[in-house]
Amino acid sequence: EEFMLLANRRVALFISEKVPSAALLRRHPPPHRRKIEGLVKMTDKMNLSIDVSSSGAIHESLERIRSEVDASTFYAVVLLATKPMQTAMYFCTGAPAYQEQSSKWRHYALAFDHYTHFTSPIRRYADVVVHRLLVDILAREGEGKKKTKGSKKGKVFESTGKGGQGPWGAKFTEELIDQCDHCNKQKLAAKAVQDSSIKIYLALWLQKESYETEAVILDLNGPKWMGVFVPEFGMEFVLYWREERRFKARWDSTSKKMNVCALESTKENEPLLRLENFQTVRVSLVSAFDKRSCANEITAKLVI
């Protein structure tokens, strides 16, 4: 993996230096500030500290937290840490939003100033485009060296040079911008299909029989529902209190806790459970999959 990253990084630097306004690179913006601040607040409530000053600091914090909590809680924290992250995307260095603004080219997660996809042309079209760019640059550079009798310094090629004198021209840059947009859309679509297919398969499997497993409460902020994360599947599910017929749920707005009581209980009775965020509970996953419409809903029910 280290060699793969090194190759991608080196090729990105090379093509962006040779063709500053027509290189296909991959950028990863910094996380959303408001969401990353929310992550710090949530981990503080768990009595865990996380340094969000950089991607490296986050990684080091997660490695430390791994040794401080149980596996289920750790995976929940990892999920919380990924939510503020933005999506990485392909871009053309000659696009108006990025031209001569190399500070926007940075890949946050990898902490690289220049990065692209070069090593997997058999499964990604972006890599094919990068290969073609690299081959053409090397060919033109080779021709230039022959003309200058083996000059050691490579030539810088501008696709949008003055008077359209670059080797490809302004139209190439425009088409490359469109290709980057298309690659980004297709990658998001592929990810959506992958996630949906996994959920549909799980829903069909759960139709035969419900499944009991461990979950971590991640979203308990009101009387209507509760969000839980199931480490076994790496997925989040929702528990709707109105659908529970085995017990009563009373929301305590002061303590931000949910008191789960027996149906015949009164306010004076002790609750069966007091639930709060980041608590580990047992849930039963139930599927309501509709084969005709492919409507897929998997809900969680609390196991007491």
PDB file of N, CA and C in Angstrom, residues 122-173:
ATOM      1  N   ILE A 122      -7.262  -0.819 -14.525  1.00  0.00           N
ATOM      2  CA  ILE A 122      -8.171  -1.897 -14.931  1.00  0.00           C
ATOM      3  C   ILE A 122      -9.553  -1.747 -14.294  1.00  0.00           C
ATOM      4  N   ARG A 123      -9.684  -0.887 -13.287  1.00  0.00           N
ATOM      5  CA  ARG A 123     -11.000  -0.755 -12.632  1.00  0.00           C
ATOM      6  C   ARG A 123     -11.466   0.689 -12.454  1.00  0.00           C
ATOM      7  N   ARG A 124     -10.648   1.672 -12.859  1.00  0.00           N
ATOM      8  CA  ARG A 124     -11.054   3.071 -12.741  1.00  0.00           C
ATOM      9  C   ARG A 124     -10.687   3.830 -14.000  1.00  0.00           C
ATOM     10  N   TYR A 125     -11.654   4.534 -14.560  1.00  0.00           N
ATOM     11  CA  TYR A 125     -11.390   5.279 -15.784  1.00  0.00           C
ATOM     12  C   TYR A 125     -10.464   6.456 -15.531  1.00  0.00           C
ATOM     13  N   ALA A 126     -10.537   7.048 -14.340  1.00  0.00           N
ATOM     14  CA  ALA A 126      -9.654   8.185 -14.021  1.00  0.00           C
ATOM     15  C   ALA A 126      -8.191   7.772 -14.169  1.00  0.00           C
ATOM     16  N   ASP A 127      -7.857   6.551 -13.750  1.00  0.00           N
ATOM     17  CA  ASP A 127      -6.478   6.067 -13.870  1.00  0.00           C
ATOM     18  C   ASP A 127      -6.065   5.956 -15.334  1.00  0.00           C
ATOM     19  N   VAL A 128      -7.010   5.547 -16.190  1.00  0.00           N
ATOM     20  CA  VAL A 128      -6.727   5.434 -17.626  1.00  0.00           C
ATOM     21  C   VAL A 128      -6.372   6.804 -18.200  1.00  0.00           C
ATOM     22  N   VAL A 129      -7.149   7.827 -17.813  1.00  0.00           N
ATOM     23  CA  VAL A 129      -6.883   9.190 -18.282  1.00  0.00           C
ATOM     24  C   VAL A 129      -5.502   9.650 -17.813  1.00  0.00           C
ATOM     25  N   VAL A 130      -5.180   9.364 -16.554  1.00  0.00           N
ATOM     26  CA  VAL A 130      -3.870   9.755 -16.016  1.00  0.00           C
ATOM     27  C   VAL A 130      -2.752   9.035 -16.764  1.00  0.00           C
ATOM     28  N   HIS A 131      -2.942   7.753 -17.084  1.00  0.00           N
ATOM     29  CA  HIS A 131      -1.943   7.009 -17.858  1.00  0.00           C
ATOM     30  C   HIS A 131      -1.727   7.652 -19.223  1.00  0.00           C
ATOM     31  N   ARG A 132      -2.818   8.042 -19.874  1.00  0.00           N
ATOM     32  CA  ARG A 132      -2.711   8.659 -21.201  1.00  0.00           C
ATOM     33  C   ARG A 132      -1.986  10.003 -21.123  1.00  0.00           C
ATOM     34  N   LEU A 133      -2.307  10.763 -20.091  1.00  0.00           N
ATOM     35  CA  LEU A 133      -1.613  12.046 -19.898  1.00  0.00           C
ATOM     36  C   LEU A 133      -0.118  11.821 -19.703  1.00  0.00           C
ATOM     37  N   LEU A 134       0.209  10.864 -18.854  1.00  0.00           N
ATOM     38  CA  LEU A 134       1.611  10.590 -18.546  1.00  0.00           C
ATOM     39  C   LEU A 134       2.371  10.112 -19.785  1.00  0.00           C
ATOM     40  N   VAL A 135       1.750   9.219 -20.547  1.00  0.00           N
ATOM     41  CA  VAL A 135       2.394   8.712 -21.760  1.00  0.00           C
ATOM     42  C   VAL A 135       2.653   9.845 -22.748  1.00  0.00           C
ATOM     43  N   ASP A 136       1.677  10.714 -22.931  1.00  0.00           N
ATOM     44  CA  ASP A 136       1.830  11.810 -23.889  1.00  0.00           C
ATOM     45  C   ASP A 136       2.895  12.801 -23.432  1.00  0.00           C
ATOM     46  N   ILE A 137       2.913  13.087 -22.132  1.00  0.00           N
ATOM     47  CA  ILE A 137       3.929  14.005 -21.596  1.00  0.00           C
ATOM     48  C   ILE A 137       5.324  13.436 -21.807  1.00  0.00           C
ATOM     49  N   LEU A 138       5.492  12.154 -21.479  1.00  0.00           N
ATOM     50  CA  LEU A 138       6.805  11.524 -21.623  1.00  0.00           C
ATOM     51  C   LEU A 138       7.238  11.476 -23.089  1.00  0.00           C
ATOM     52  N   ALA A 139       6.272  11.231 -23.986  1.00  0.00           N
ATOM     53  CA  ALA A 139       6.595  11.191 -25.414  1.00  0.00           C
ATOM     54  C   ALA A 139       7.044  12.559 -25.905  1.00  0.00           C
ATOM     55  N   ARG A 140       6.312  13.594 -25.495  1.00  0.00           N
ATOM     56  CA  ARG A 140       6.662  14.947 -25.929  1.00  0.00           C
ATOM     57  C   ARG A 140       7.978  15.393 -25.298  1.00  0.00           C
ATOM     58  N   GLU A 141       8.186  14.989 -24.037  1.00  0.00           N
ATOM     59  CA  GLU A 141       9.425  15.339 -23.377  1.00  0.00           C
ATOM     60  C   GLU A 141      10.609  14.644 -24.055  1.00  0.00           C
ATOM     61  N   GLY A 142      10.386  13.400 -24.490  1.00  0.00           N
ATOM     62  CA  GLY A 142      11.426  12.665 -25.206  1.00  0.00           C
ATOM     63  C   GLY A 142      11.783  13.337 -26.513  1.00  0.00           C
ATOM     64  N   GLU A 143      10.765  13.816 -27.219  1.00  0.00           N
ATOM     65  CA  GLU A 143      11.015  14.527 -28.478  1.00  0.00           C
ATOM     66  C   GLU A 143      11.796  15.806 -28.217  1.00  0.00           C
ATOM     67  N   GLY A 144      11.444  16.484 -27.110  1.00  0.00           N
ATOM     68  CA  GLY A 144      12.138  17.729 -26.780  1.00  0.00           C
ATOM     69  C   GLY A 144      13.597  17.492 -26.448  1.00  0.00           C
ATOM     70  N   LYS A 145      13.879  16.370 -25.762  1.00  0.00           N
ATOM     71  CA  LYS A 145      15.271  16.058 -25.407  1.00  0.00           C
ATOM     72  C   LYS A 145      16.102  15.750 -26.647  1.00  0.00           C
ATOM     73  N   LYS A 146      15.464  15.085 -27.614  1.00  0.00           N
ATOM     74  CA  LYS A 146      16.184  14.781 -28.852  1.00  0.00           C
ATOM     75  C   LYS A 146      16.577  16.060 -29.577  1.00  0.00           C
ATOM     76  N   LYS A 147      15.639  17.010 -29.572  1.00  0.00           N
ATOM     77  CA  LYS A 147      15.904  18.262 -30.278  1.00  0.00           C
ATOM     78  C   LYS A 147      16.976  19.094 -29.581  1.00  0.00           C
ATOM     79  N   THR A 148      17.048  18.930 -28.250  1.00  0.00           N
ATOM     80  CA  THR A 148      18.040  19.722 -27.504  1.00  0.00           C
ATOM     81  C   THR A 148      19.268  18.889 -27.160  1.00  0.00           C
ATOM     82  N   LYS A 149      19.411  17.740 -27.848  1.00  0.00           N
ATOM     83  CA  LYS A 149      20.575  16.863 -27.681  1.00  0.00           C
ATOM     84  C   LYS A 149      20.755  16.411 -26.232  1.00  0.00           C
ATOM     85  N   GLY A 150      19.663  15.828 -25.697  1.00  0.00           N
ATOM     86  CA  GLY A 150      19.738  15.190 -24.377  1.00  0.00           C
ATOM     87  C   GLY A 150      19.719  16.136 -23.215  1.00  0.00           C
ATOM     88  N   SER A 151      18.982  17.230 -23.317  1.00  0.00           N
ATOM     89  CA  SER A 151      18.851  18.134 -22.174  1.00  0.00           C
ATOM     90  C   SER A 151      18.248  17.387 -20.981  1.00  0.00           C
ATOM     91  N   LYS A 152      18.785  17.589 -19.809  1.00  0.00           N
ATOM     92  CA  LYS A 152      18.324  16.858 -18.635  1.00  0.00           C
ATOM     93  C   LYS A 152      17.045  17.449 -18.053  1.00  0.00           C
ATOM     94  N   LYS A 153      16.775  18.686 -18.308  1.00  0.00           N
ATOM     95  CA  LYS A 153      15.601  19.325 -17.724  1.00  0.00           C
ATOM     96  C   LYS A 153      14.390  19.117 -18.617  1.00  0.00           C
ATOM     97  N   GLY A 154      13.289  18.610 -18.020  1.00  0.00           N
ATOM     98  CA  GLY A 154      12.075  18.365 -18.798  1.00  0.00           C
ATOM     99  C   GLY A 154      11.367  19.662 -19.145  1.00  0.00           C
ATOM    100  N   LYS A 155      10.479  19.558 -20.109  1.00  0.00           N
ATOM    101  CA  LYS A 155       9.748  20.723 -20.583  1.00  0.00           C
ATOM    102  C   LYS A 155       8.406  20.840 -19.863  1.00  0.00           C
ATOM    103  N   VAL A 156       7.981  22.077 -19.591  1.00  0.00           N
ATOM    104  CA  VAL A 156       6.666  22.305 -19.003  1.00  0.00           C
ATOM    105  C   VAL A 156       5.686  22.555 -20.142  1.00  0.00           C
ATOM    106  N   PHE A 157       4.620  21.749 -20.199  1.00  0.00           N
ATOM    107  CA  PHE A 157       3.627  21.886 -21.271  1.00  0.00           C
ATOM    108  C   PHE A 157       2.397  22.573 -20.719  1.00  0.00           C
ATOM    109  N   GLU A 158       1.918  23.585 -21.404  1.00  0.00           N
ATOM    110  CA  GLU A 158       0.716  24.285 -20.994  1.00  0.00           C
ATOM    111  C   GLU A 158      -0.413  24.000 -21.977  1.00  0.00           C
ATOM    112  N   SER A 159      -1.514  23.434 -21.470  1.00  0.00           N
ATOM    113  CA  SER A 159      -2.643  23.128 -22.355  1.00  0.00           C
ATOM    114  C   SER A 159      -3.444  24.370 -22.709  1.00  0.00           C
ATOM    115  N   THR A 160      -3.309  25.410 -21.920  1.00  0.00           N
ATOM    116  CA  THR A 160      -4.068  26.642 -22.190  1.00  0.00           C
ATOM    117  C   THR A 160      -3.109  27.824 -22.311  1.00  0.00           C
ATOM    118  N   GLY A 161      -2.037  27.630 -22.981  1.00  0.00           N
ATOM    119  CA  GLY A 161      -1.039  28.684 -23.149  1.00  0.00           C
ATOM    120  C   GLY A 161      -1.561  29.838 -23.981  1.00  0.00           C
ATOM    121  N   LYS A 162      -0.841  30.904 -24.005  1.00  0.00           N
ATOM    122  CA  LYS A 162      -1.266  32.082 -24.759  1.00  0.00           C
ATOM    123  C   LYS A 162      -1.433  31.742 -26.230  1.00  0.00           C
ATOM    124  N   GLY A 163      -2.562  32.182 -26.767  1.00  0.00           N
ATOM    125  CA  GLY A 163      -2.807  31.943 -28.187  1.00  0.00           C
ATOM    126  C   GLY A 163      -3.107  30.489 -28.504  1.00  0.00           C
ATOM    127  N   GLY A 164      -3.445  29.682 -27.465  1.00  0.00           N
ATOM    128  CA  GLY A 164      -3.745  28.278 -27.698  1.00  0.00           C
ATOM    129  C   GLY A 164      -2.565  27.506 -28.233  1.00  0.00           C
ATOM    130  N   GLN A 165      -1.361  27.855 -27.803  1.00  0.00           N
ATOM    131  CA  GLN A 165      -0.163  27.217 -28.341  1.00  0.00           C
ATOM    132  C   GLN A 165       0.243  25.953 -27.583  1.00  0.00           C
ATOM    133  N   GLY A 166      -0.514  25.578 -26.541  1.00  0.00           N
ATOM    134  CA  GLY A 166      -0.205  24.365 -25.792  1.00  0.00           C
ATOM    135  C   GLY A 166      -0.413  23.139 -26.660  1.00  0.00           C
ATOM    136  N   PRO A 167       0.074  21.991 -26.226  1.00  0.00           N
ATOM    137  CA  PRO A 167      -0.008  20.785 -27.033  1.00  0.00           C
ATOM    138  C   PRO A 167      -1.426  20.253 -27.221  1.00  0.00           C
ATOM    139  N   TRP A 168      -2.354  20.560 -26.296  1.00  0.00           N
ATOM    140  CA  TRP A 168      -3.710  20.035 -26.420  1.00  0.00           C
ATOM    141  C   TRP A 168      -4.742  21.135 -26.673  1.00  0.00           C
ATOM    142  N   GLY A 169      -4.543  22.302 -26.140  1.00  0.00           N
ATOM    143  CA  GLY A 169      -5.476  23.397 -26.348  1.00  0.00           C
ATOM    144  C   GLY A 169      -6.511  23.507 -25.245  1.00  0.00           C
ATOM    145  N   ALA A 170      -7.224  24.629 -25.225  1.00  0.00           N
ATOM    146  CA  ALA A 170      -8.207  24.911 -24.177  1.00  0.00           C
ATOM    147  C   ALA A 170      -9.367  23.936 -24.200  1.00  0.00           C
ATOM    148  N   LYS A 171      -9.713  23.423 -25.377  1.00  0.00           N
ATOM    149  CA  LYS A 171     -10.839  22.481 -25.474  1.00  0.00           C
ATOM    150  C   LYS A 171     -10.556  21.217 -24.680  1.00  0.00           C
ATOM    151  N   PHE A 172      -9.296  20.777 -24.688  1.00  0.00           N
ATOM    152  CA  PHE A 172      -8.930  19.579 -23.932  1.00  0.00           C
ATOM    153  C   PHE A 172      -9.203  19.781 -22.443  1.00  0.00           C
ATOM    154  N   THR A 173      -8.833  20.956 -21.929  1.00  0.00           N
ATOM    155  CA  THR A 173      -9.065  21.256 -20.518  1.00  0.00           C
ATOM    156  C   THR A 173     -10.549  21.220 -20.196  1.00  0.00           C
TER     157      THR A 173
END
